[in-house]
């Protein structure tokens, strides 16, 4: 099944559609997914920034938590304030370990009498095992493996989706609620991974193909692959798990402390809280920053960063060409003393020390709809 090199990979409910559309299928996190379509990554990136793009993110894990203790039990594993999360709202958070490292990042929404979690594909099995092993009290976990997930992203996303589901245009960034689209019961959040306005749509697997085709029939929408998904999220300064954040990085180092609400900063009660609280008070030794090379050569993941004396002071964790920026962009970690915007560094690319500087994130302004 699938294309050469994707044998043994799982197929999403939209796999046949990807093939029909001429998607170049590659293995990604155990799935066969399109890296690009015939238009190419640059065109797909531009389409999402200017109009709207449709992404298949069905490889992500979708989890339902029910039971009287669901909020307290999950708060014991993540540093988010879930007790203060209103019904129909969503928060970004992360599972931490005892060292304050990040096991995975995820989205959590309050659906009234249950919590809806969306976790990364590569960490899905480990996350579910972690939840099952550590959730305490009266909690029931259900993996929603019979659902697809697609993201409609871009400035025209609201207008397109509102034709199929009037009212979604009034949702605010990080609202998440049940919505009927084309007669199908979906869960829709106004969020995404591009820095643009848009929606993520959880839909029953059997209805996914028809819904995707309906959305793609709009003149403002094109299918978008993994390549543009990566360049869009990099320009938006958003972390990719396993690259910009992992078990060796803390939320403070990763500049994600905005996702730890005041009650949890002060009260702790999550794995690694003592480490995180100490870093919040004293500062961390290193910090995730944006990086702009002076030339045209991209700085790829793993590129070593040096100071003027040639001493290693950090490394690149994500890098590539930013089509909207019009040049190479990167993110990485540097010693905290060098994390100020404008700090001059050198990136060692193919044995040559090339000048770069620390830049503010995001590279491209977020266009979220806050109402």
mmCIF file of C-alpha atoms in Angstrom:
data_model
loop_
_atom_site.group_PDB
_atom_site.id
_atom_site.type_symbol
_atom_site.label_atom_id
_atom_site.label_comp_id
_atom_site.label_asym_id
_atom_site.label_seq_id
_atom_site.Cartn_x
_atom_site.Cartn_y
_atom_site.Cartn_z
ATOM 1 C CA UNK A 1 0.000 0.000 0.000
ATOM 2 C CA UNK A 2 1.071 3.578 -0.434
ATOM 3 C CA UNK A 3 4.105 4.832 -2.309
ATOM 4 C CA UNK A 4 7.690 3.520 -2.358
ATOM 5 C CA UNK A 5 9.322 4.098 1.001
ATOM 6 C CA UNK A 6 6.035 4.233 2.903
ATOM 7 C CA UNK A 7 5.446 0.492 3.326
ATOM 8 C CA UNK A 8 4.293 -0.304 6.843
ATOM 9 C CA UNK A 9 3.134 3.282 7.445
ATOM 10 C CA UNK A 10 -0.428 3.878 8.617
ATOM 11 C CA UNK A 11 -2.799 5.674 6.254
ATOM 12 C CA UNK A 12 -5.154 8.440 7.361
ATOM 13 C CA UNK A 13 -8.801 8.580 6.198
ATOM 14 C CA UNK A 14 -7.675 11.154 3.602
ATOM 15 C CA UNK A 15 -4.926 8.993 2.049
ATOM 16 C CA UNK A 16 -6.849 8.259 -1.179
ATOM 17 C CA UNK A 17 -7.576 11.965 -1.583
ATOM 18 C CA UNK A 18 -3.872 12.836 -1.162
ATOM 19 C CA UNK A 19 -3.016 10.394 -3.954
ATOM 20 C CA UNK A 20 -5.740 11.808 -6.225
ATOM 21 C CA UNK A 21 -4.417 15.323 -5.637
ATOM 22 C CA UNK A 22 -0.891 14.287 -6.593
ATOM 23 C CA UNK A 23 0.542 14.514 -3.089
ATOM 24 C CA UNK A 24 4.162 13.388 -2.696
ATOM 25 C CA UNK A 25 3.745 10.817 0.072
ATOM 26 C CA UNK A 26 6.479 10.377 2.697
ATOM 27 C CA UNK A 27 6.715 8.542 6.019
ATOM 28 C CA UNK A 28 6.100 10.824 9.002
ATOM 29 C CA UNK A 29 5.601 9.715 12.625
ATOM 30 C CA UNK A 30 4.478 6.275 11.466
ATOM 31 C CA UNK A 31 2.048 7.602 8.863
ATOM 32 C CA UNK A 32 2.094 8.026 5.084
ATOM 33 C CA UNK A 33 1.448 11.742 4.585
ATOM 34 C CA UNK A 34 1.913 14.299 1.797
ATOM 35 C CA UNK A 35 5.011 16.480 2.123
ATOM 36 C CA UNK A 36 3.757 18.616 -0.786
ATOM 37 C CA UNK A 37 1.389 18.693 -3.741
ATOM 38 C CA UNK A 38 2.210 19.630 -7.363
ATOM 39 C CA UNK A 39 1.974 23.390 -6.601
ATOM 40 C CA UNK A 40 5.042 23.047 -4.350
ATOM 41 C CA UNK A 41 5.964 24.157 -0.845
ATOM 42 C CA UNK A 42 6.486 27.848 -1.683
ATOM 43 C CA UNK A 43 3.067 28.172 -3.329
ATOM 44 C CA UNK A 44 1.364 26.232 -0.523
ATOM 45 C CA UNK A 45 3.010 28.435 2.120
ATOM 46 C CA UNK A 46 1.952 31.623 0.313
ATOM 47 C CA UNK A 47 -1.588 30.267 -0.166
ATOM 48 C CA UNK A 48 -1.973 29.756 3.600
ATOM 49 C CA UNK A 49 -0.644 33.218 4.438
ATOM 50 C CA UNK A 50 -2.895 34.955 1.869
ATOM 51 C CA UNK A 51 -6.002 32.781 1.427
ATOM 52 C CA UNK A 52 -6.622 29.381 3.033
ATOM 53 C CA UNK A 53 -5.014 25.953 3.113
ATOM 54 C CA UNK A 54 -6.299 22.544 4.203
ATOM 55 C CA UNK A 55 -3.960 20.272 6.176
ATOM 56 C CA UNK A 56 -4.452 16.612 7.081
ATOM 57 C CA UNK A 57 -3.392 16.263 10.726
ATOM 58 C CA UNK A 58 -5.221 12.995 11.351
ATOM 59 C CA UNK A 59 -1.957 11.447 12.556
ATOM 60 C CA UNK A 60 -2.317 13.423 15.786
ATOM 61 C CA UNK A 61 -3.754 11.627 18.805
ATOM 62 C CA UNK A 62 -7.250 12.528 20.033
ATOM 63 C CA UNK A 63 -8.165 11.565 23.597
ATOM 64 C CA UNK A 64 -11.301 11.916 25.732
ATOM 65 C CA UNK A 65 -11.058 12.133 29.536
ATOM 66 C CA UNK A 66 -14.220 11.641 31.565
ATOM 67 C CA UNK A 67 -14.945 11.170 35.264
ATOM 68 C CA UNK A 68 -15.319 13.307 38.381
ATOM 69 C CA UNK A 69 -11.560 13.617 38.963
ATOM 70 C CA UNK A 70 -10.530 14.351 35.355
ATOM 71 C CA UNK A 71 -9.423 17.955 35.979
ATOM 72 C CA UNK A 72 -7.409 17.344 39.157
ATOM 73 C CA UNK A 73 -5.921 14.152 37.724
ATOM 74 C CA UNK A 74 -4.691 15.885 34.572
ATOM 75 C CA UNK A 75 -3.447 18.929 36.514
ATOM 76 C CA UNK A 76 -1.123 16.525 38.351
ATOM 77 C CA UNK A 77 0.607 15.817 35.001
ATOM 78 C CA UNK A 78 0.615 19.257 33.301
ATOM 79 C CA UNK A 79 1.319 22.818 34.558
ATOM 80 C CA UNK A 80 -1.855 24.322 33.047
ATOM 81 C CA UNK A 81 -4.681 25.774 35.141
ATOM 82 C CA UNK A 82 -7.502 23.476 34.032
ATOM 83 C CA UNK A 83 -9.780 24.223 36.988
ATOM 84 C CA UNK A 84 -9.992 27.772 35.616
ATOM 85 C CA UNK A 85 -10.554 26.681 32.008
ATOM 86 C CA UNK A 86 -14.057 27.716 30.958
ATOM 87 C CA UNK A 87 -16.313 25.330 29.055
ATOM 88 C CA UNK A 88 -15.726 25.678 25.320
ATOM 89 C CA UNK A 89 -12.181 26.985 25.773
ATOM 90 C CA UNK A 90 -8.834 25.369 24.976
ATOM 91 C CA UNK A 91 -5.322 25.705 26.431
ATOM 92 C CA UNK A 92 -1.862 24.761 25.181
ATOM 93 C CA UNK A 93 0.172 22.779 27.699
ATOM 94 C CA UNK A 94 2.786 20.039 28.070
ATOM 95 C CA UNK A 95 3.451 16.879 30.030
ATOM 96 C CA UNK A 96 6.521 17.385 32.231
ATOM 97 C CA UNK A 97 8.868 14.894 33.885
ATOM 98 C CA UNK A 98 10.464 15.086 37.340
ATOM 99 C CA UNK A 99 13.388 17.108 35.936
ATOM 100 C CA UNK A 100 11.006 19.677 34.438
ATOM 101 C CA UNK A 101 11.666 18.304 30.935
ATOM 102 C CA UNK A 102 8.886 18.184 28.355
ATOM 103 C CA UNK A 103 7.490 14.740 27.450
ATOM 104 C CA UNK A 104 5.147 16.212 24.826
ATOM 105 C CA UNK A 105 3.093 19.330 24.181
ATOM 106 C CA UNK A 106 -0.646 19.117 23.696
ATOM 107 C CA UNK A 107 -3.947 20.967 23.445
ATOM 108 C CA UNK A 108 -6.560 20.560 26.193
ATOM 109 C CA UNK A 109 -10.150 21.792 25.899
ATOM 110 C CA UNK A 110 -13.045 21.750 28.340
ATOM 111 C CA UNK A 111 -16.049 20.129 26.676
ATOM 112 C CA UNK A 112 -18.326 20.390 29.706
ATOM 113 C CA UNK A 113 -18.416 16.935 31.232
ATOM 114 C CA UNK A 114 -15.211 15.798 29.521
ATOM 115 C CA UNK A 115 -11.760 17.020 28.494
ATOM 116 C CA UNK A 116 -10.608 16.780 24.877
ATOM 117 C CA UNK A 117 -6.856 16.295 24.361
ATOM 118 C CA UNK A 118 -4.906 16.498 21.096
ATOM 119 C CA UNK A 119 -1.360 15.101 21.321
ATOM 120 C CA UNK A 120 1.505 14.698 18.862
ATOM 121 C CA UNK A 121 1.600 11.669 16.570
ATOM 122 C CA UNK A 122 5.159 10.590 17.394
ATOM 123 C CA UNK A 123 4.368 10.697 21.137
ATOM 124 C CA UNK A 124 0.792 9.401 20.929
ATOM 125 C CA UNK A 125 1.361 5.875 22.251
ATOM 126 C CA UNK A 126 3.764 7.048 24.971
ATOM 127 C CA UNK A 127 1.364 9.833 26.015
ATOM 128 C CA UNK A 128 -1.583 7.468 26.325
ATOM 129 C CA UNK A 129 0.525 5.002 28.322
ATOM 130 C CA UNK A 130 1.697 7.891 30.542
ATOM 131 C CA UNK A 131 -1.899 8.997 31.127
ATOM 132 C CA UNK A 132 -3.137 5.486 31.862
ATOM 133 C CA UNK A 133 -0.303 4.859 34.324
ATOM 134 C CA UNK A 134 -0.560 8.175 36.169
ATOM 135 C CA UNK A 135 -4.136 9.468 36.123
ATOM 136 C CA UNK A 136 -5.447 9.093 39.677
ATOM 137 C CA UNK A 137 -9.009 8.823 40.935
ATOM 138 C CA UNK A 138 -12.211 8.532 38.939
ATOM 139 C CA UNK A 139 -11.061 9.106 35.354
ATOM 140 C CA UNK A 140 -11.890 7.228 32.151
ATOM 141 C CA UNK A 141 -9.607 7.574 29.129
ATOM 142 C CA UNK A 142 -10.864 6.872 25.620
ATOM 143 C CA UNK A 143 -8.628 7.159 22.575
ATOM 144 C CA UNK A 144 -10.748 8.608 19.746
ATOM 145 C CA UNK A 145 -9.099 6.507 17.047
ATOM 146 C CA UNK A 146 -12.192 6.595 14.812
ATOM 147 C CA UNK A 147 -11.814 10.318 14.098
ATOM 148 C CA UNK A 148 -9.816 12.307 11.562
ATOM 149 C CA UNK A 149 -8.387 15.763 12.179
ATOM 150 C CA UNK A 150 -7.938 18.485 9.587
ATOM 151 C CA UNK A 151 -6.813 22.088 9.841
ATOM 152 C CA UNK A 152 -8.217 24.908 7.729
ATOM 153 C CA UNK A 153 -5.754 27.784 8.069
ATOM 154 C CA UNK A 154 -5.400 31.274 6.644
ATOM 155 C CA UNK A 155 -7.156 34.660 6.519
ATOM 156 C CA UNK A 156 -10.011 33.272 4.387
ATOM 157 C CA UNK A 157 -10.583 30.204 6.624
ATOM 158 C CA UNK A 158 -13.434 31.776 8.614
ATOM 159 C CA UNK A 159 -15.364 32.843 5.521
ATOM 160 C CA UNK A 160 -14.984 29.388 3.938
ATOM 161 C CA UNK A 161 -16.020 27.398 7.021
ATOM 162 C CA UNK A 162 -18.905 29.760 7.809
ATOM 163 C CA UNK A 163 -20.537 28.802 4.495
ATOM 164 C CA UNK A 164 -20.743 25.206 5.763
ATOM 165 C CA UNK A 165 -21.321 26.043 9.439
ATOM 166 C CA UNK A 166 -22.742 29.536 9.997
ATOM 167 C CA UNK A 167 -21.641 30.974 13.336
ATOM 168 C CA UNK A 168 -18.065 29.662 13.387
ATOM 169 C CA UNK A 169 -16.856 33.109 12.288
ATOM 170 C CA UNK A 170 -17.788 34.469 15.752
ATOM 171 C CA UNK A 171 -15.615 31.923 17.594
ATOM 172 C CA UNK A 172 -12.535 33.461 19.238
ATOM 173 C CA UNK A 173 -8.967 32.159 19.176
ATOM 174 C CA UNK A 174 -8.834 29.025 21.370
ATOM 175 C CA UNK A 175 -12.602 28.516 21.477
ATOM 176 C CA UNK A 176 -13.408 24.812 21.033
ATOM 177 C CA UNK A 177 -16.936 23.449 20.729
ATOM 178 C CA UNK A 178 -19.211 20.940 18.979
ATOM 179 C CA UNK A 179 -20.213 22.174 15.516
ATOM 180 C CA UNK A 180 -22.368 20.482 12.878
ATOM 181 C CA UNK A 181 -20.737 20.694 9.437
ATOM 182 C CA UNK A 182 -22.470 19.169 6.411
ATOM 183 C CA UNK A 183 -24.785 17.329 8.802
ATOM 184 C CA UNK A 184 -21.835 15.751 10.639
ATOM 185 C CA UNK A 185 -21.136 16.266 14.348
ATOM 186 C CA UNK A 186 -17.603 17.722 14.598
ATOM 187 C CA UNK A 187 -15.483 19.303 17.316
ATOM 188 C CA UNK A 188 -14.046 22.588 16.064
ATOM 189 C CA UNK A 189 -11.361 24.735 17.672
ATOM 190 C CA UNK A 190 -10.268 28.152 16.411
ATOM 191 C CA UNK A 191 -6.555 27.387 16.536
ATOM 192 C CA UNK A 192 -3.763 25.914 14.467
ATOM 193 C CA UNK A 193 -0.046 25.616 13.858
ATOM 194 C CA UNK A 194 0.619 28.303 11.259
ATOM 195 C CA UNK A 195 0.337 31.611 13.111
ATOM 196 C CA UNK A 196 -2.681 32.418 10.933
ATOM 197 C CA UNK A 197 -6.349 32.499 11.834
ATOM 198 C CA UNK A 198 -8.042 29.171 11.262
ATOM 199 C CA UNK A 199 -9.649 26.057 12.652
ATOM 200 C CA UNK A 200 -8.855 22.494 13.585
ATOM 201 C CA UNK A 201 -11.759 20.154 12.834
ATOM 202 C CA UNK A 202 -12.170 16.761 14.500
ATOM 203 C CA UNK A 203 -14.519 14.727 12.314
ATOM 204 C CA UNK A 204 -15.668 11.086 12.299
ATOM 205 C CA UNK A 205 -13.304 9.123 10.031
ATOM 206 C CA UNK A 206 -16.076 8.009 7.666
ATOM 207 C CA UNK A 207 -17.105 11.623 6.987
ATOM 208 C CA UNK A 208 -13.575 13.061 6.594
ATOM 209 C CA UNK A 209 -13.095 12.507 2.870
ATOM 210 C CA UNK A 210 -16.397 14.169 1.915
ATOM 211 C CA UNK A 211 -15.761 17.134 4.214
ATOM 212 C CA UNK A 212 -12.221 17.626 2.906
ATOM 213 C CA UNK A 213 -13.492 17.591 -0.688
ATOM 214 C CA UNK A 214 -16.216 20.090 0.187
ATOM 215 C CA UNK A 215 -13.683 22.464 1.772
ATOM 216 C CA UNK A 216 -11.271 22.059 -1.146
ATOM 217 C CA UNK A 217 -14.059 22.928 -3.601
ATOM 218 C CA UNK A 218 -13.923 26.517 -2.296
ATOM 219 C CA UNK A 219 -11.876 28.714 -4.616
ATOM 220 C CA UNK A 220 -9.939 30.132 -1.640
ATOM 221 C CA UNK A 221 -8.649 26.709 -0.474
ATOM 222 C CA UNK A 222 -5.707 24.559 -1.579
ATOM 223 C CA UNK A 223 -4.358 21.325 -0.056
ATOM 224 C CA UNK A 224 -1.183 21.882 1.969
ATOM 225 C CA UNK A 225 1.501 19.325 2.848
ATOM 226 C CA UNK A 226 3.990 18.811 5.671
ATOM 227 C CA UNK A 227 6.669 20.964 4.017
ATOM 228 C CA UNK A 228 4.672 24.195 4.166
ATOM 229 C CA UNK A 229 3.286 23.225 7.572
ATOM 230 C CA UNK A 230 6.870 23.285 8.827
ATOM 231 C CA UNK A 231 7.880 26.572 7.191
ATOM 232 C CA UNK A 232 4.681 28.247 8.420
ATOM 233 C CA UNK A 233 5.122 27.129 12.033
ATOM 234 C CA UNK A 234 8.822 28.084 11.984
ATOM 235 C CA UNK A 235 8.022 31.628 10.820
ATOM 236 C CA UNK A 236 5.358 31.733 13.554
ATOM 237 C CA UNK A 237 7.986 30.770 16.163
ATOM 238 C CA UNK A 238 6.072 27.632 17.194
ATOM 239 C CA UNK A 239 7.880 24.642 18.684
ATOM 240 C CA UNK A 240 8.117 21.232 17.029
ATOM 241 C CA UNK A 241 8.295 18.446 19.605
ATOM 242 C CA UNK A 242 11.444 16.337 19.352
ATOM 243 C CA UNK A 243 13.321 19.305 17.848
ATOM 244 C CA UNK A 244 12.726 22.604 19.688
ATOM 245 C CA UNK A 245 11.412 20.951 22.857
ATOM 246 C CA UNK A 246 12.032 17.519 24.357
ATOM 247 C CA UNK A 247 12.769 15.798 27.665
ATOM 248 C CA UNK A 248 16.017 17.798 28.020
ATOM 249 C CA UNK A 249 14.320 21.223 27.734
ATOM 250 C CA UNK A 250 12.209 22.897 30.412
ATOM 251 C CA UNK A 251 9.288 25.266 29.730
ATOM 252 C CA UNK A 252 11.409 28.167 31.053
ATOM 253 C CA UNK A 253 14.318 27.381 28.730
ATOM 254 C CA UNK A 254 11.864 26.949 25.841
ATOM 255 C CA UNK A 255 10.298 30.378 26.535
ATOM 256 C CA UNK A 256 6.922 28.736 27.135
ATOM 257 C CA UNK A 257 6.247 30.107 30.619
ATOM 258 C CA UNK A 258 3.234 32.006 29.206
ATOM 259 C CA UNK A 259 1.520 28.594 29.125
ATOM 260 C CA UNK A 260 1.887 28.170 32.915
ATOM 261 C CA UNK A 261 -0.872 30.173 34.572
ATOM 262 C CA UNK A 262 -0.251 32.073 37.825
ATOM 263 C CA UNK A 263 -1.969 29.535 40.108
ATOM 264 C CA UNK A 264 0.252 26.731 38.811
ATOM 265 C CA UNK A 265 3.442 28.840 38.872
ATOM 266 C CA UNK A 266 2.864 29.570 42.539
ATOM 267 C CA UNK A 267 1.237 26.345 43.679
ATOM 268 C CA UNK A 268 3.164 23.791 41.631
ATOM 269 C CA UNK A 269 1.729 20.304 41.910
ATOM 270 C CA UNK A 270 3.018 19.018 38.559
ATOM 271 C CA UNK A 271 6.098 16.878 37.777
ATOM 272 C CA UNK A 272 9.309 18.922 37.906
ATOM 273 C CA UNK A 273 7.540 21.897 39.539
ATOM 274 C CA UNK A 274 10.488 22.622 41.857
ATOM 275 C CA UNK A 275 12.882 22.862 38.883
ATOM 276 C CA UNK A 276 10.508 25.070 36.912
ATOM 277 C CA UNK A 277 9.798 27.333 39.897
ATOM 278 C CA UNK A 278 13.525 27.738 40.591
ATOM 279 C CA UNK A 279 14.159 28.696 36.959
ATOM 280 C CA UNK A 280 11.222 31.124 37.027
ATOM 281 C CA UNK A 281 12.785 32.810 40.063
ATOM 282 C CA UNK A 282 16.492 32.624 39.180
ATOM 283 C CA UNK A 283 16.428 32.311 35.393
ATOM 284 C CA UNK A 284 17.520 29.399 33.210
ATOM 285 C CA UNK A 285 21.038 28.907 31.846
ATOM 286 C CA UNK A 286 19.862 28.860 28.250
ATOM 287 C CA UNK A 287 16.946 30.188 26.251
ATOM 288 C CA UNK A 288 15.111 29.405 22.998
ATOM 289 C CA UNK A 289 15.501 32.309 20.572
ATOM 290 C CA UNK A 290 14.887 33.251 16.972
ATOM 291 C CA UNK A 291 17.947 33.396 14.710
ATOM 292 C CA UNK A 292 18.469 35.279 11.451
ATOM 293 C CA UNK A 293 21.491 34.427 9.278
ATOM 294 C CA UNK A 294 23.028 37.412 7.501
ATOM 295 C CA UNK A 295 23.481 35.581 4.217
ATOM 296 C CA UNK A 296 21.250 33.280 2.169
ATOM 297 C CA UNK A 297 22.568 29.963 3.497
ATOM 298 C CA UNK A 298 19.982 28.230 5.699
ATOM 299 C CA UNK A 299 20.998 27.112 9.205
ATOM 300 C CA UNK A 300 19.651 23.600 9.639
ATOM 301 C CA UNK A 301 18.862 21.701 12.824
ATOM 302 C CA UNK A 302 22.044 20.754 14.679
ATOM 303 C CA UNK A 303 24.090 23.739 13.432
ATOM 304 C CA UNK A 304 26.508 24.825 16.175
ATOM 305 C CA UNK A 305 26.419 28.452 17.350
ATOM 306 C CA UNK A 306 29.552 30.252 18.533
ATOM 307 C CA UNK A 307 30.413 33.598 20.129
ATOM 308 C CA UNK A 308 33.085 35.972 18.803
ATOM 309 C CA UNK A 309 35.784 33.973 20.610
ATOM 310 C CA UNK A 310 34.788 30.775 18.786
ATOM 311 C CA UNK A 311 33.324 29.182 21.929
ATOM 312 C CA UNK A 312 30.215 27.015 21.493
ATOM 313 C CA UNK A 313 27.252 28.871 23.029
ATOM 314 C CA UNK A 314 24.281 27.031 21.565
ATOM 315 C CA UNK A 315 22.755 25.170 18.644
ATOM 316 C CA UNK A 316 19.989 25.388 16.095
ATOM 317 C CA UNK A 317 16.918 23.190 16.688
ATOM 318 C CA UNK A 318 14.800 24.205 13.648
ATOM 319 C CA UNK A 319 15.885 26.005 10.523
ATOM 320 C CA UNK A 320 15.016 26.541 6.889
ATOM 321 C CA UNK A 321 13.850 29.083 4.349
ATOM 322 C CA UNK A 322 11.069 31.461 5.412
ATOM 323 C CA UNK A 323 9.043 32.241 2.278
ATOM 324 C CA UNK A 324 7.176 35.157 3.892
ATOM 325 C CA UNK A 325 10.351 36.515 5.495
ATOM 326 C CA UNK A 326 12.126 36.095 2.165
ATOM 327 C CA UNK A 327 15.217 34.446 3.586
ATOM 328 C CA UNK A 328 16.541 31.820 5.975
ATOM 329 C CA UNK A 329 15.159 31.677 9.529
ATOM 330 C CA UNK A 330 15.943 29.443 12.484
ATOM 331 C CA UNK A 331 15.274 28.802 16.151
ATOM 332 C CA UNK A 332 17.647 27.391 18.698
ATOM 333 C CA UNK A 333 19.048 27.595 22.200
ATOM 334 C CA UNK A 334 21.768 29.977 23.354
ATOM 335 C CA UNK A 335 23.313 30.839 26.705
ATOM 336 C CA UNK A 336 20.900 33.196 28.499
ATOM 337 C CA UNK A 337 23.453 36.004 28.525
ATOM 338 C CA UNK A 338 23.371 35.975 24.724
ATOM 339 C CA UNK A 339 19.590 35.762 24.288
ATOM 340 C CA UNK A 340 18.939 39.493 23.808
ATOM 341 C CA UNK A 341 17.542 40.536 20.436
ATOM 342 C CA UNK A 342 20.304 41.698 18.086
ATOM 343 C CA UNK A 343 23.115 39.703 19.751
ATOM 344 C CA UNK A 344 25.721 38.780 17.110
ATOM 345 C CA UNK A 345 26.671 35.105 16.861
ATOM 346 C CA UNK A 346 28.301 32.791 14.347
ATOM 347 C CA UNK A 347 26.760 29.650 12.891
ATOM 348 C CA UNK A 348 29.123 26.914 11.767
ATOM 349 C CA UNK A 349 27.764 25.824 8.371
ATOM 350 C CA UNK A 350 29.834 23.257 6.436
ATOM 351 C CA UNK A 351 32.918 24.216 8.405
ATOM 352 C CA UNK A 352 32.503 27.955 7.888
ATOM 353 C CA UNK A 353 31.553 30.432 10.609
ATOM 354 C CA UNK A 354 28.734 32.533 9.149
ATOM 355 C CA UNK A 355 27.347 35.624 10.927
ATOM 356 C CA UNK A 356 23.848 35.551 12.370
ATOM 357 C CA UNK A 357 21.960 37.436 15.027
ATOM 358 C CA UNK A 358 19.375 36.721 17.689
ATOM 359 C CA UNK A 359 15.932 37.824 16.490
ATOM 360 C CA UNK A 360 12.559 38.358 18.138
ATOM 361 C CA UNK A 361 9.920 35.649 17.720
ATOM 362 C CA UNK A 362 7.666 35.267 15.845
ATOM 363 C CA UNK A 363 9.309 36.141 12.525
ATOM 364 C CA UNK A 364 5.838 36.713 11.038
ATOM 365 C CA UNK A 365 3.158 38.382 13.184
ATOM 366 C CA UNK A 366 0.405 36.075 14.461
ATOM 367 C CA UNK A 367 -3.010 36.779 12.956
ATOM 368 C CA UNK A 368 -5.227 35.033 15.507
ATOM 369 C CA UNK A 369 -8.851 36.201 15.804
ATOM 370 C CA UNK A 370 -9.476 37.357 19.363
ATOM 371 C CA UNK A 371 -12.888 38.939 18.780
#
